[in-house]
Every structure is written in C-alpha cells, then in structure tokens.
XYZ file of C-alpha atoms in Angstrom:
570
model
C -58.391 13.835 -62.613
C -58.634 17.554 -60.769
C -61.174 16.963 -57.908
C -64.399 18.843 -58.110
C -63.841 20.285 -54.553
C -60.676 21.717 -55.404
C -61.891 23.326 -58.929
C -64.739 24.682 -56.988
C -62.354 26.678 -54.819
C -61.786 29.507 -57.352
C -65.879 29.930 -57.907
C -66.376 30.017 -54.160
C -63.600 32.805 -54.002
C -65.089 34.662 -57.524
C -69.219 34.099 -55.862
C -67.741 35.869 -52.475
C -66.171 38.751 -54.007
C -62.213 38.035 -54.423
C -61.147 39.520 -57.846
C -57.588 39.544 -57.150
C -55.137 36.720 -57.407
C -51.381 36.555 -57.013
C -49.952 32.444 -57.209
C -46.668 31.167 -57.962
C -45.608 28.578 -59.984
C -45.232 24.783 -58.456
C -46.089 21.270 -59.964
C -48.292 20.202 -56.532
C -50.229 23.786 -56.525
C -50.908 22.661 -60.553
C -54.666 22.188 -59.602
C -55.593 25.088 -57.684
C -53.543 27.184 -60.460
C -55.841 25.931 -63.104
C -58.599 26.735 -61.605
C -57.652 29.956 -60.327
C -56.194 30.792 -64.166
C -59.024 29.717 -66.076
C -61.785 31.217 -63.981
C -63.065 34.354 -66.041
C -64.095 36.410 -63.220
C -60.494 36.695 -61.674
C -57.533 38.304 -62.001
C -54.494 36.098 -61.749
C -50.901 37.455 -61.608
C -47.654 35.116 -61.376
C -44.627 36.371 -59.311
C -42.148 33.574 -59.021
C -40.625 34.721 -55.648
C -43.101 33.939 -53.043
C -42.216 36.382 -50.515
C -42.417 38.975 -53.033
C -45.876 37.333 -54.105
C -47.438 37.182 -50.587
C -46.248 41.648 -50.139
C -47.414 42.179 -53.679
C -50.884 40.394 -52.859
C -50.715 42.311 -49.269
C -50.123 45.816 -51.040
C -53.455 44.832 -53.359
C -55.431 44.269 -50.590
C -54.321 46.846 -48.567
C -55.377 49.215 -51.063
C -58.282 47.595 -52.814
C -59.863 46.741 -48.822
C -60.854 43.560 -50.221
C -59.489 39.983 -49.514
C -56.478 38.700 -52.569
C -55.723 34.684 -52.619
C -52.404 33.736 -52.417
C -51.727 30.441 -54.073
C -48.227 28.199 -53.617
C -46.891 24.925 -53.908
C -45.804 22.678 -51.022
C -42.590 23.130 -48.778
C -40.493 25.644 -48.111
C -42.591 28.020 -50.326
C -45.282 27.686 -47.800
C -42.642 29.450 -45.463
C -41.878 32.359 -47.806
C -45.436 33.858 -47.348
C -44.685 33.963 -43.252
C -43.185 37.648 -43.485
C -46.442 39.007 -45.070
C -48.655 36.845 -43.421
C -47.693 38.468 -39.925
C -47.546 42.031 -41.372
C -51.191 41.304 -42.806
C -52.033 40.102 -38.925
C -50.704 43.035 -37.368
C -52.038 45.716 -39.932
C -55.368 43.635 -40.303
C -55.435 43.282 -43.849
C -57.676 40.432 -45.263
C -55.415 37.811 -47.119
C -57.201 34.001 -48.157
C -53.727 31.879 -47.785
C -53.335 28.792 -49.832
C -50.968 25.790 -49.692
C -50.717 22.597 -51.286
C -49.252 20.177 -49.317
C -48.730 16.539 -49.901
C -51.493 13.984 -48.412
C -50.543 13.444 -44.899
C -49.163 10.132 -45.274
C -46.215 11.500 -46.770
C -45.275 14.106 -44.147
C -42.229 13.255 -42.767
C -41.179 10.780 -45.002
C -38.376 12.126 -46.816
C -40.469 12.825 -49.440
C -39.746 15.710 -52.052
C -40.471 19.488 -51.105
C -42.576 18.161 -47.885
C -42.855 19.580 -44.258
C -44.857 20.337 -41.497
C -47.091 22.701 -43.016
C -50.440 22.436 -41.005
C -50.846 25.384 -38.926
C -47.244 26.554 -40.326
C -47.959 30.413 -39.654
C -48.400 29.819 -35.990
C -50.698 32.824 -34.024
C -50.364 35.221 -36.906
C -53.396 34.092 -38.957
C -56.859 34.374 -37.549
C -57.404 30.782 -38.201
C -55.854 27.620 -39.528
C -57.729 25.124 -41.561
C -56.968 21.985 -43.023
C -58.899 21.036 -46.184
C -60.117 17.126 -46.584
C -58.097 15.364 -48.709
C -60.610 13.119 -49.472
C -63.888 14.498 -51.014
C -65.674 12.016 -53.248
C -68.131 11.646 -50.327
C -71.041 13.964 -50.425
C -70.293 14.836 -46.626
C -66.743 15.561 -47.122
C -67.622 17.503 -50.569
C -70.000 19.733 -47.959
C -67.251 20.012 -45.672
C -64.598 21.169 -48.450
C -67.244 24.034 -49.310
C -68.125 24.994 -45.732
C -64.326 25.191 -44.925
C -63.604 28.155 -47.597
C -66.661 29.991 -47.019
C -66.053 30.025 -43.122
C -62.423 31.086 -44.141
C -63.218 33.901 -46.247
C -65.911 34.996 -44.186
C -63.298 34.889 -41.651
C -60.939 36.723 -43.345
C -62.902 39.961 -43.894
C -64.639 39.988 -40.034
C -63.593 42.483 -38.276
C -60.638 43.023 -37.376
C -59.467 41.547 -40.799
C -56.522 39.436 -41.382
C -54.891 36.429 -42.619
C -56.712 32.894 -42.667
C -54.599 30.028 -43.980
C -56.095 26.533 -45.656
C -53.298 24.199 -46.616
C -54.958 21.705 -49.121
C -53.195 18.385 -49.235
C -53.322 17.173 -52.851
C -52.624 13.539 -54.487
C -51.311 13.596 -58.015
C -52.829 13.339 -60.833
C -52.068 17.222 -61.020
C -53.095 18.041 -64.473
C -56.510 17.003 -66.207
C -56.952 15.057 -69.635
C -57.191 16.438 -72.353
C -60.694 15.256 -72.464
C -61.491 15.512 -69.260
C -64.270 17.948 -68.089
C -63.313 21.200 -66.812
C -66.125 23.009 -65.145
C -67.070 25.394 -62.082
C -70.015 24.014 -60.200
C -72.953 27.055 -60.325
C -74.471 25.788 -57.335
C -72.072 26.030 -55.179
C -72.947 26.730 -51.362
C -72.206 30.297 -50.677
C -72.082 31.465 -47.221
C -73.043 35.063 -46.100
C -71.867 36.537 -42.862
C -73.848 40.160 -42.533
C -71.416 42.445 -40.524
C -72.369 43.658 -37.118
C -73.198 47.107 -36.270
C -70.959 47.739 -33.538
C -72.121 50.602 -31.085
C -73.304 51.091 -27.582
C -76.482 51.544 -26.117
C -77.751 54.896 -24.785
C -77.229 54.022 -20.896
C -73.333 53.625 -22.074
C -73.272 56.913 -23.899
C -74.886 59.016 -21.308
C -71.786 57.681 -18.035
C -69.277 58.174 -21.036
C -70.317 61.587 -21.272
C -71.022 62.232 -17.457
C -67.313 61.074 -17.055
C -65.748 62.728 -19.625
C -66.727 66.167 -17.685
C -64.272 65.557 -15.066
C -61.457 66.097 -18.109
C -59.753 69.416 -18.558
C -56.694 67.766 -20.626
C -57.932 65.356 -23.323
C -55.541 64.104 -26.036
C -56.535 62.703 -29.026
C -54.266 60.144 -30.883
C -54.379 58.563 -34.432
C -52.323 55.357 -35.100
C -51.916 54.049 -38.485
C -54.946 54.250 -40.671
C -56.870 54.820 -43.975
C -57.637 58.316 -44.687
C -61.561 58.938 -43.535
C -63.182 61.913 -44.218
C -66.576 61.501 -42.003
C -64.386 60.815 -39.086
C -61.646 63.476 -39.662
C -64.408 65.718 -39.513
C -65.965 64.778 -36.602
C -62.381 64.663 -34.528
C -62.561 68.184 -35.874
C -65.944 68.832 -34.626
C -65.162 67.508 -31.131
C -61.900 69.062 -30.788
C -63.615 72.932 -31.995
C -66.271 72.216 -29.321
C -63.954 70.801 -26.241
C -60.380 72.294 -26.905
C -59.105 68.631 -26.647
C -55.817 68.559 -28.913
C -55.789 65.998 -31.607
C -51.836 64.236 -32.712
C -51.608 62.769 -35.907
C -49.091 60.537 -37.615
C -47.953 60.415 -41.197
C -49.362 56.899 -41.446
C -52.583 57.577 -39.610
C -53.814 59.514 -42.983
C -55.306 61.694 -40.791
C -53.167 64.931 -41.051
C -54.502 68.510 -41.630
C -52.889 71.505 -41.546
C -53.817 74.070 -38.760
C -56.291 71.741 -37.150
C -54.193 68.566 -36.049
C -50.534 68.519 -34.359
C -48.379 67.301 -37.068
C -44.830 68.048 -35.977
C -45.001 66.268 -32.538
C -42.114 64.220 -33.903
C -40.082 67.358 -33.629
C -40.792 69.340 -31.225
C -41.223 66.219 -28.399
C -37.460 65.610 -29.202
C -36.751 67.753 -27.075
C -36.495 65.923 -24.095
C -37.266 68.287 -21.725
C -40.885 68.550 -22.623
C -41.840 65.577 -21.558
C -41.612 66.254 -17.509
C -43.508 69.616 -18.108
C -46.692 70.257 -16.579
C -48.813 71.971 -19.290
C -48.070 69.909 -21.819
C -49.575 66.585 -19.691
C -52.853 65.402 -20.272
C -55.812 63.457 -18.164
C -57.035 61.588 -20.734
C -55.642 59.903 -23.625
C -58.690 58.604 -26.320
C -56.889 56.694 -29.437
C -57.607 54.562 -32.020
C -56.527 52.255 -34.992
C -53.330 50.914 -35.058
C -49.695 52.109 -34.404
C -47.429 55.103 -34.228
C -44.028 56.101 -35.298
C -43.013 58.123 -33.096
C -40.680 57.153 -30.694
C -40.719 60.616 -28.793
C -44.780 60.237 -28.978
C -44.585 56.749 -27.355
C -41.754 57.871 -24.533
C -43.322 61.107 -23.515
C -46.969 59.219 -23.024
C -45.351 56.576 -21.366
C -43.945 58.846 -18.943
C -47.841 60.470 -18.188
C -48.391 57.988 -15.114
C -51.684 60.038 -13.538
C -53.297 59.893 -17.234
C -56.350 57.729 -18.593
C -56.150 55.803 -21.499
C -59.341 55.128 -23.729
C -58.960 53.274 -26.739
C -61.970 53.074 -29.039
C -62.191 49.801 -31.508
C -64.900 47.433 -31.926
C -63.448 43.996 -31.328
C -60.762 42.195 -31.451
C -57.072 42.667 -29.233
C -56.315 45.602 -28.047
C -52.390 46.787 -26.947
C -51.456 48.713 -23.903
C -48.488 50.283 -26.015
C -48.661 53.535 -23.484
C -48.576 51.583 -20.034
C -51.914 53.407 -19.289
C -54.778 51.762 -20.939
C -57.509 52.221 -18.442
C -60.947 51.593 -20.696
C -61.386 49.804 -23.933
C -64.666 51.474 -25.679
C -66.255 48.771 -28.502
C -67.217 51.677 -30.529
C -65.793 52.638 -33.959
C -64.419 55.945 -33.776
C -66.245 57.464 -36.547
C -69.384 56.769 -33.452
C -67.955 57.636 -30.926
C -66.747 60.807 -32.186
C -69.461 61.459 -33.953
C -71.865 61.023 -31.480
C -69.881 62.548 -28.306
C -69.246 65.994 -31.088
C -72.608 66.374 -31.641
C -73.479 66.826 -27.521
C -73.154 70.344 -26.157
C -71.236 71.026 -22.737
C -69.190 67.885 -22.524
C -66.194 68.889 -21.315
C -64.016 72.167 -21.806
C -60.679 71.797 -21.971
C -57.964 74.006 -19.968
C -57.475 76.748 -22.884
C -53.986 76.610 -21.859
C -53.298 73.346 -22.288
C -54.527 73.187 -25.956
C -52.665 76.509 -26.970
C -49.387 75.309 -25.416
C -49.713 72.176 -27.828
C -50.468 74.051 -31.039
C -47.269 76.733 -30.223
C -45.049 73.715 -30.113
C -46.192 72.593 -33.422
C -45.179 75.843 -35.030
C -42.423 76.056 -33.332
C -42.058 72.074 -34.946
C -42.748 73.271 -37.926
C -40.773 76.040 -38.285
C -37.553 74.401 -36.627
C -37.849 71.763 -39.210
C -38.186 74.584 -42.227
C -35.448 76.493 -41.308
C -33.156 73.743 -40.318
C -33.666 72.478 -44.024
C -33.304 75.866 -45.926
C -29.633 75.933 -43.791
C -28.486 72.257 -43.976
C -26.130 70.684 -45.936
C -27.165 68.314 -48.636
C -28.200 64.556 -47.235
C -30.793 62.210 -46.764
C -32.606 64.172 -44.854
C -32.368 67.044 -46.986
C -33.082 64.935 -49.181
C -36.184 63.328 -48.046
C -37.658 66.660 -47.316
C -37.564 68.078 -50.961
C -39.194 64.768 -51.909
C -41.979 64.736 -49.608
C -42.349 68.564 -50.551
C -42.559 67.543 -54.171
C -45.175 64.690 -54.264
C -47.645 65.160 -56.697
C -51.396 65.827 -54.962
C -53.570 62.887 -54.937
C -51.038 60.213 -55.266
C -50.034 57.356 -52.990
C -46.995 57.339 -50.514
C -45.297 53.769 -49.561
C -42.641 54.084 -46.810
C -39.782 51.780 -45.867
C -38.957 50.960 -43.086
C -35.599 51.990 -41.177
C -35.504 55.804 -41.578
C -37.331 56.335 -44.976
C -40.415 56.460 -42.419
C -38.753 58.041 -39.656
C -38.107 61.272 -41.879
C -41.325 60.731 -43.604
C -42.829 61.428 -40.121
C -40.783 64.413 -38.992
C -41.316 65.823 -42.572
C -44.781 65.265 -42.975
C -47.176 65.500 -45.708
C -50.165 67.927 -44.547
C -49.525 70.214 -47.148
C -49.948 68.134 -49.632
C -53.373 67.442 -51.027
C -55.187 64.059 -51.172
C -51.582 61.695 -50.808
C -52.248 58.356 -48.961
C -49.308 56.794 -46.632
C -48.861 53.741 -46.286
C -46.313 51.622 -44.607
C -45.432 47.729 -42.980
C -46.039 49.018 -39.904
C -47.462 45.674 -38.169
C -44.174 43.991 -37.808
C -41.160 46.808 -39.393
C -39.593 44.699 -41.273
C -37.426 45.846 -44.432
C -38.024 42.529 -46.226
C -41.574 43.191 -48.200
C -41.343 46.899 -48.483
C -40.858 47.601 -52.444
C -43.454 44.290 -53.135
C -45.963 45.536 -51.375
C -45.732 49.281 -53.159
C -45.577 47.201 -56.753
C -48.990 45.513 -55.257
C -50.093 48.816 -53.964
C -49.857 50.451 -57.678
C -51.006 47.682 -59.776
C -54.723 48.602 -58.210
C -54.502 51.791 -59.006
C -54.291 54.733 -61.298
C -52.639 56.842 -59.337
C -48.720 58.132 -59.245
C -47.724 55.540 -56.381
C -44.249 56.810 -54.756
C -41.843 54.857 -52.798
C -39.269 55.907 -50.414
C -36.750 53.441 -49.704
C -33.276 52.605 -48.208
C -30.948 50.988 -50.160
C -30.432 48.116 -47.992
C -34.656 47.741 -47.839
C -34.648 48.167 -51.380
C -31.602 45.439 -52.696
C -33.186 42.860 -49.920
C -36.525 43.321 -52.094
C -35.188 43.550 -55.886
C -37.255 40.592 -56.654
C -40.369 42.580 -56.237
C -40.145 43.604 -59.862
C -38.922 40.121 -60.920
C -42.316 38.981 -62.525
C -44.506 40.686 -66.070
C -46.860 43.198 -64.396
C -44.195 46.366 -63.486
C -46.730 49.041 -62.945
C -45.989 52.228 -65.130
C -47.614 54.657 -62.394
C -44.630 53.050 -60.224
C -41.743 55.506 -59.200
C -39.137 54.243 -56.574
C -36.599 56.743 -54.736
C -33.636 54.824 -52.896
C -32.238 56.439 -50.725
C -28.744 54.534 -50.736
C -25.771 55.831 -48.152
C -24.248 52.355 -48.788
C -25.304 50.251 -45.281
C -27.826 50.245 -42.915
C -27.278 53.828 -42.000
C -29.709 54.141 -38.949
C -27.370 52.041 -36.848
C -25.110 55.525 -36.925
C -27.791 57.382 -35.654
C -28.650 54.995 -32.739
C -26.474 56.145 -29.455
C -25.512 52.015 -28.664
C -23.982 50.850 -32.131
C -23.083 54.318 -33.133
C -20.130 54.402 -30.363
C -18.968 50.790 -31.027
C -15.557 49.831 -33.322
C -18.045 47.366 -34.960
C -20.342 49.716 -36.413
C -19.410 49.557 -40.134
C -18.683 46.521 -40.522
C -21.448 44.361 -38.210
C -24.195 46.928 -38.118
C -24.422 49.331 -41.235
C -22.950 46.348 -43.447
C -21.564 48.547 -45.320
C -21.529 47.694 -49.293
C -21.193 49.361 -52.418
C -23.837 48.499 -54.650
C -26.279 50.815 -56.546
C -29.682 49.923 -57.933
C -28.669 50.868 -61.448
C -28.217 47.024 -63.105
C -31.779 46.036 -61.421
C -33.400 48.954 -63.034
C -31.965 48.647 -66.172
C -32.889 44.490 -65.950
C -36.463 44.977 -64.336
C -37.445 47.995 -66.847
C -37.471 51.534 -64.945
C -36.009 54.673 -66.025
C -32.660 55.380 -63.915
C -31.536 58.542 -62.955
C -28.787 58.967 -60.096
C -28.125 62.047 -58.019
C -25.327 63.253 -55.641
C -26.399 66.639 -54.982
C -29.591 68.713 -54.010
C -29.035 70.770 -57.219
C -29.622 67.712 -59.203
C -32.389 66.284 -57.114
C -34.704 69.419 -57.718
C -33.799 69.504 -61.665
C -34.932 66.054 -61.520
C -38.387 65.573 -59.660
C -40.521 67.079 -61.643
C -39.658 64.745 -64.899
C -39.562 61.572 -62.447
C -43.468 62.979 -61.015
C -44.384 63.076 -64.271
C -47.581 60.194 -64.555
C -47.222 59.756 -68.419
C -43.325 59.330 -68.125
C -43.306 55.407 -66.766
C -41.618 53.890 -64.686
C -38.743 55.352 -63.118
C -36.370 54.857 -59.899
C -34.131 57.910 -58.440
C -31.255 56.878 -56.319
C -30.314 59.471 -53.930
C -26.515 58.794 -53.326
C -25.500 60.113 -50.015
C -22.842 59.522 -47.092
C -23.691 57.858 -44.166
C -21.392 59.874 -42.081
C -22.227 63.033 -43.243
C -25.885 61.860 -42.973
C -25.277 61.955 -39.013
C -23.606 65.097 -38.955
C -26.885 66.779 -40.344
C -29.381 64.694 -38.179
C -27.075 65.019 -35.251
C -27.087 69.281 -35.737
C -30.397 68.987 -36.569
C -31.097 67.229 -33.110
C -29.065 69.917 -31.269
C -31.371 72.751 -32.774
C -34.474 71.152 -31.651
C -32.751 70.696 -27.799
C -31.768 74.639 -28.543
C -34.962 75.722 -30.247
C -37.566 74.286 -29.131
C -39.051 76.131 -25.621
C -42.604 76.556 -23.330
C-alpha cells in the first residue's frame, strides 16, 4: 500500500504552483512516480539519464522562473543530479529535489542500489531535509506535510535555489489493483508572502550625499534575465550622471549606443588597464557573474576604487578584490529611485567619452577583423550570432562557444535572450538544459556548442519530448580546442593528446538516431547558404556542425589578438 503522505506530495507541489515535472524511471521512486504521473494538474516528462533529467528540469525552470520537481530512484542516481544541483545553487534557480532512498536501517548494509544519500548534495542546496519514514501517526503525517511546504517555500525565497528531500521508502512500491488511489483536498498548504526589500529614507538620503563625492562611476551587469523597467532606469541614471554602464552577453542587458558592449575587445588590450582615464571611483554591480576575463583583470587591478553591490539578501562575492558596501536593495530600486533625484553626482565628461570611443573602436576592430579573416570558428560564430532570428532564445556552452558569444555580442539583435551554466562552467549539462529551455517555449531556441560539450551531453535528446523549435550548432574542431588558445598548455608537447583530446567524431549518427535534421559545413560559403533554412521555425529540428581546424582556429584568434594590441588606442 502507497502511503498517504507520500501520494500527497504531488498535490502539495500542484496546490503551490509546480506545473512542471521531469522523473526518471526506478523501482524504489515507483510511488512518488505514480503520484506525480497520475496527478492531472502536472506535467510529467521521463528522461532516463538523470544528469540529463536534473539540466533539462534546470533549463525549464530557468526559463519558466518557477520551481520543476525532479524525481529519482535511490543510489547512485541520487548522485547524477549533483552537476545541476550546484549550477541551480550558483545561478539561483528554484529546483524541488527528490530522492528515494531505502529506510535507514538498510544504509550501509550491502543492500541493493543504497548509499549515503542524506544531505548527499553537500552546501549546494539551500537546505537538506529528510522526510519521516514513518507516517501513520497523525503527528508524523503533519510533519511529512510541513516538511514539503517549508521546502518549496524555501525553494522560491529569495535568492532561489535548490532544496533537496530524500524520502526513504519501504516496499510495497506499487498499489492493488483495488486499492484506493486518491489526493487528499485538504491538504495543509503553506504560504510564505515575499518581502519587499528596500531601504528606509534616512539610508537613501547618506547614499545619495555620498555618491556626490564620485566623478568616475561604473556600472556593471552580471548574468541576468532581460528587465525592461530596470534597463531603463540604468539608462535614466546613466543620461543624468554620465556614469558608464558595461554589459555582458549573459546579463540580457545589452543595448546598442547606450551600454558598453565590446569591453571584451577592446580591454584585451592590455595596456588599458594601467591607464588613468579609463579608472573609475566607484564600481555599483549587480546579479550574478561575468565572462569576461579582461573585465575581471582590469577591475581587479583598480585598487583606489569602491565597490557597491546592490542585492537583497543572500551571499554576496568579492569577485573584484574591492567590495567595499553591500546595498540590500534590488536594483530595479535603487536605480530607480537614485535616477529619479536631480544633482547627484556628475561624472568627469571625460571619463565617460573615453569609455564609449573604446567601444567603437571594439566594435569596429571586431567588424573589420571578421570581413578580413579566414574562415574558422570564430568566423564562424560571428555569422551565427549575426544571423539569429529576433525574439528567439540563445543557450551558450561553455568553453569558447560563450567566450565568442561575448566578444561577438548580440545588441543588434532584437528581443534574443542568453542564457548560459554560468554558476559552475561546466560542459557536462549544456545541450540538456537548452532541450529544457525550449520545451517551455514557443520560441526558435538556438544553441551554440563545442563538440566536446556537445558528445559529453548526447543523452540530452535520449528521451520522447525533442522540441521542434530546437536548433543545435556544434561547433566541432575535433578536441577541446581552447586548451590551444591558453598560453600554459598551448606551449606543452602534451597538448593534443592530454589537453584538446583530440578525436574524430562528428554528431551526424546522434542526429540521425535522436531525430534532427543534419547538415554539415566546412566553409563560410556554405554556412551562409545554410542559416536561413536551419532559422527557419516551421522547418523542425535541426543541428549544423561547423567543421573547423583547431590549429587554424588559433591562427585567426591569435591575429585577431595582435590587431586588438595594434588597434586598439586612448
């Protein structure tokens, strides 16, 4: 007989707003599937790989904003979720994590597909809880229901992320075939009413008696969802002050003309970073990371600066070395507030036309390099990003499908979302997460992968739901080609064989097996003559592999180094 408690866990999830949920198969998770499958609210998916299932659950949230239940059996499969667990953590995305485990009594006891799964995801889940595994007692049925609304409500407070309840479970697993199957309707629900962060008036009025004192301000956006209201009011405060706003590709935050989108480029150019008029007295950021490597080194090297960082709770990083205030505040408040006060500060007019000459000089660097180069990756890359159909959704790889992505840009294209595993860079979840990412959503949903991101990940379309709004462009040079473009390994007699890994496969056989269209090119030429059919929303799903060398791949980035070092000038 399926306990009540545990049948009641899918109507607590359905009362408190989860409509997504993505399980895979096991005998001990047999009860919580059940009830998860034949609730009528919810909307259950079955991916067999359960790394693939915790990204593809992780993409769905991440673009739905609201929390997805991940459902596996005990063991090792508990494990498999760890990758997106920790990239949920670090990109706060709300994820309900559920295990079945065996009763305690049976942990270490050579028992079948059993371990030590309480608290298995360590400090990368806002909480750990361990549901009773006895709950015939009215107390402990209580206690069962208390326990998932605390963890949901958990889940979504701010700053979302991952909450894990591991459920031990005795057999029997499956009911009788005349045994009552039912969702309890009064089931304790549990609202938490979110808190309206700000800061009272006595705290506005010494933020904006200090902020008068600073003739440099930077503003920086880390990785983020695109938001209108607040790109506004950046806009509004950086009009009124002069301060100089840096965005990102993954902050979502990009406009052309108004924020500096080529920083990537032009701050290669080493030389910058000791100059005086490009340093600032103030540094005010906000959500999560950057990219930018350059970005990072040339603010770590601004020792007289101050650092505000403006978020309403939960850790903050000192990723700059300079963090001097931490302002509980969203930034839509702050910014909105502090835009709409006249005389706050006035920038040096110097400082913020010096920044916005570099970024066309960025730019145009960047455009004319490409117009010049020899067909590669990067080439490659930038014809794609050129291409992307307006109002669609970008998902980036990691490795240097996002490091491309963010000298390239995409502020002149119209209404395309970025998104990328950002929270921990790994390759592992990249091409799960975009499948999640475009089964919520009608949109074209384009990603940009490596091969070796995209073979580690194949089993992302290993399950019935491949998204026909999905298109997938591998970028495959045969190995992990960024190790050739990294100074250490680049120089060492190892580098092909213990650092790119260099192999020979193509993604043609998974395409063909999983469903997409294949197309294969070895040449600009080609590339062009084939975006606009593979763009095409009504054509299904298709994956382009861009075939390139990895050698030649560092010849371009390596010239196109050399003209930024040459180029790029005060």
């Amino acid at each position: 007989m399926i306990l009540q408690a545990v049948i009641d866990i899918a109507e607590i999830c359905a009362r408190k707003g989860v409509q997504d949920v993505v399980l895979s198969p096991g005998s001990r998770c047999a009860p919580l599937t059940l009830a998860f499958a034949r609730h009528p609210e919810l909307r259950v998916r079955t991916v067999p790989d359960e790394r693939s299932a915790a990204f593809i659950g992780l993409g769905i949230a991440q673009k739905t904003k609201r929390p997805v239940v991940l459902v596996c059996t005990s063991g090792t499969a508990a494990y498999n979720y760890a990758p997106a667990v920790a990239e949920a953590f670090y990109q706060n995305i709300p994820l309900l994590v559920l295990t079945a485990d065996r009763p305690p009594e049976w942990i270490d006891q050579l028992d079948g597909q059993t371990i030590r799964q309480s608290r298995i995801y360590g400090g990368h889940v806002k909480r750990s809880i361990d549901f009773p595994v006895e709950t015939n007692h009215s107390d402990a049925q209580w206690y069962g229901v208390r326990l998932l609304n605390e963890a949901l409500n958990e889940a979504v407070a701010f700053p979302e992320g991952p909450v894990h309840v591991n459920i031990p479970l005795r057999e029997p697993f499956y009911p009788e075939l005349e045994e009552e199957f039912a969702y309890s309707k009064n089931v304790k629900i549990i609202e938490e009413l979110p808190s309206g962060y700000g800061l009272p008036e006595q705290t506005w009025a010494a933020l904006k008696k200090e902020l008068q004192q600073y003739r440099r301000v930077l503003v920086v956006a880390g990785q983020g969802a695109r938001d209108e209201a607040l790109q506004a009011a950046i806009a509004t405060f950086c009009r009124n002050t002069g301060a100089v706003y840096i965005t990102d590709t993954i902050s979502n935050q990009q406009t052309a003309g108004e924020s500096i989108n080529y920083h990537d480029v032009f701050l290669g150019a080493k030389h910058l970073h000791s100059q005086e008029p490009l340093q600032p007295d103030l540094l005010i950021t906000f959500h999560k990371s950057l990219i930018s490597k350059n970005l990072k080194l040339f603010l770590r090297k601004q020792k007289g600066m101050h650092h505000w960082h403006l978020q309403p709770a939960g850790m903050v990083a000192d990723t700059f070395q300079a963090l001097t205030r931490i302002i509980r505040t969203s930034p839509l408040d702050f910014f909105g507030k502090v835009a709409a006060r006249e005389n706050l500060l006035q920038v040096a007019p110097a400082f913020t036309q010096t920044w916005h000459d570099l970024d066309r000089q960025g730019k145009l660097v960047l455009t004319q390099f490409q117009k010049n180069s020899p067909y590669s990756e990067f080439n490659a890359c930038y014809l794609v990003l050129r291409s992307l159909p307006n109002n669609s959704l970008l998902h980036l790889a990691n490795s240097m499908s996002v490091r491309y992505a963010n000298l390239i840009g995409v502020a002149e294209r119209e209404g395309v979302e970025v998104f990328a595993n950002r929270g921990t860079s790994g390759i592992d979840g990249s091409t799960s997460t975009a499948v999640g990412s475009a089964l919520s959503t009608d949109k074209l949903v384009t990603l940009l992968t490596g091969d070796m991101a995209f073979l580690y990940d194949r089993n992302a379309l290993w399950h019935n739901y491949l998204p026909q709004n999905l298109r997938i462009v591998v970028l495959n040079n045969h190995g992990g080609g960024i190790f050739r473009m990294i100074e250490g390994p680049r120089s060492q007699p190892e580098l092909r064989t213990y650092f790119e890994t260099e192999q020979r496969q193509t993604a043609q056989k998974t395409a063909e097996d999983m469903g997409l269209t294949y197309t294969k090119v070895t040449d600009a030429a080609s590339l062009a003559q084939a975006l606009p059919s593979f763009f095409d929303l009504a054509a299904g799903p298709q994956l382009l592999e861009v075939e390139t060398d990895s050698a030649g791949n560092y010849v371009v980035f390596a010239a196109y180094r050399e003209q930024v070092a040459q180029r790029i000038k005060l």
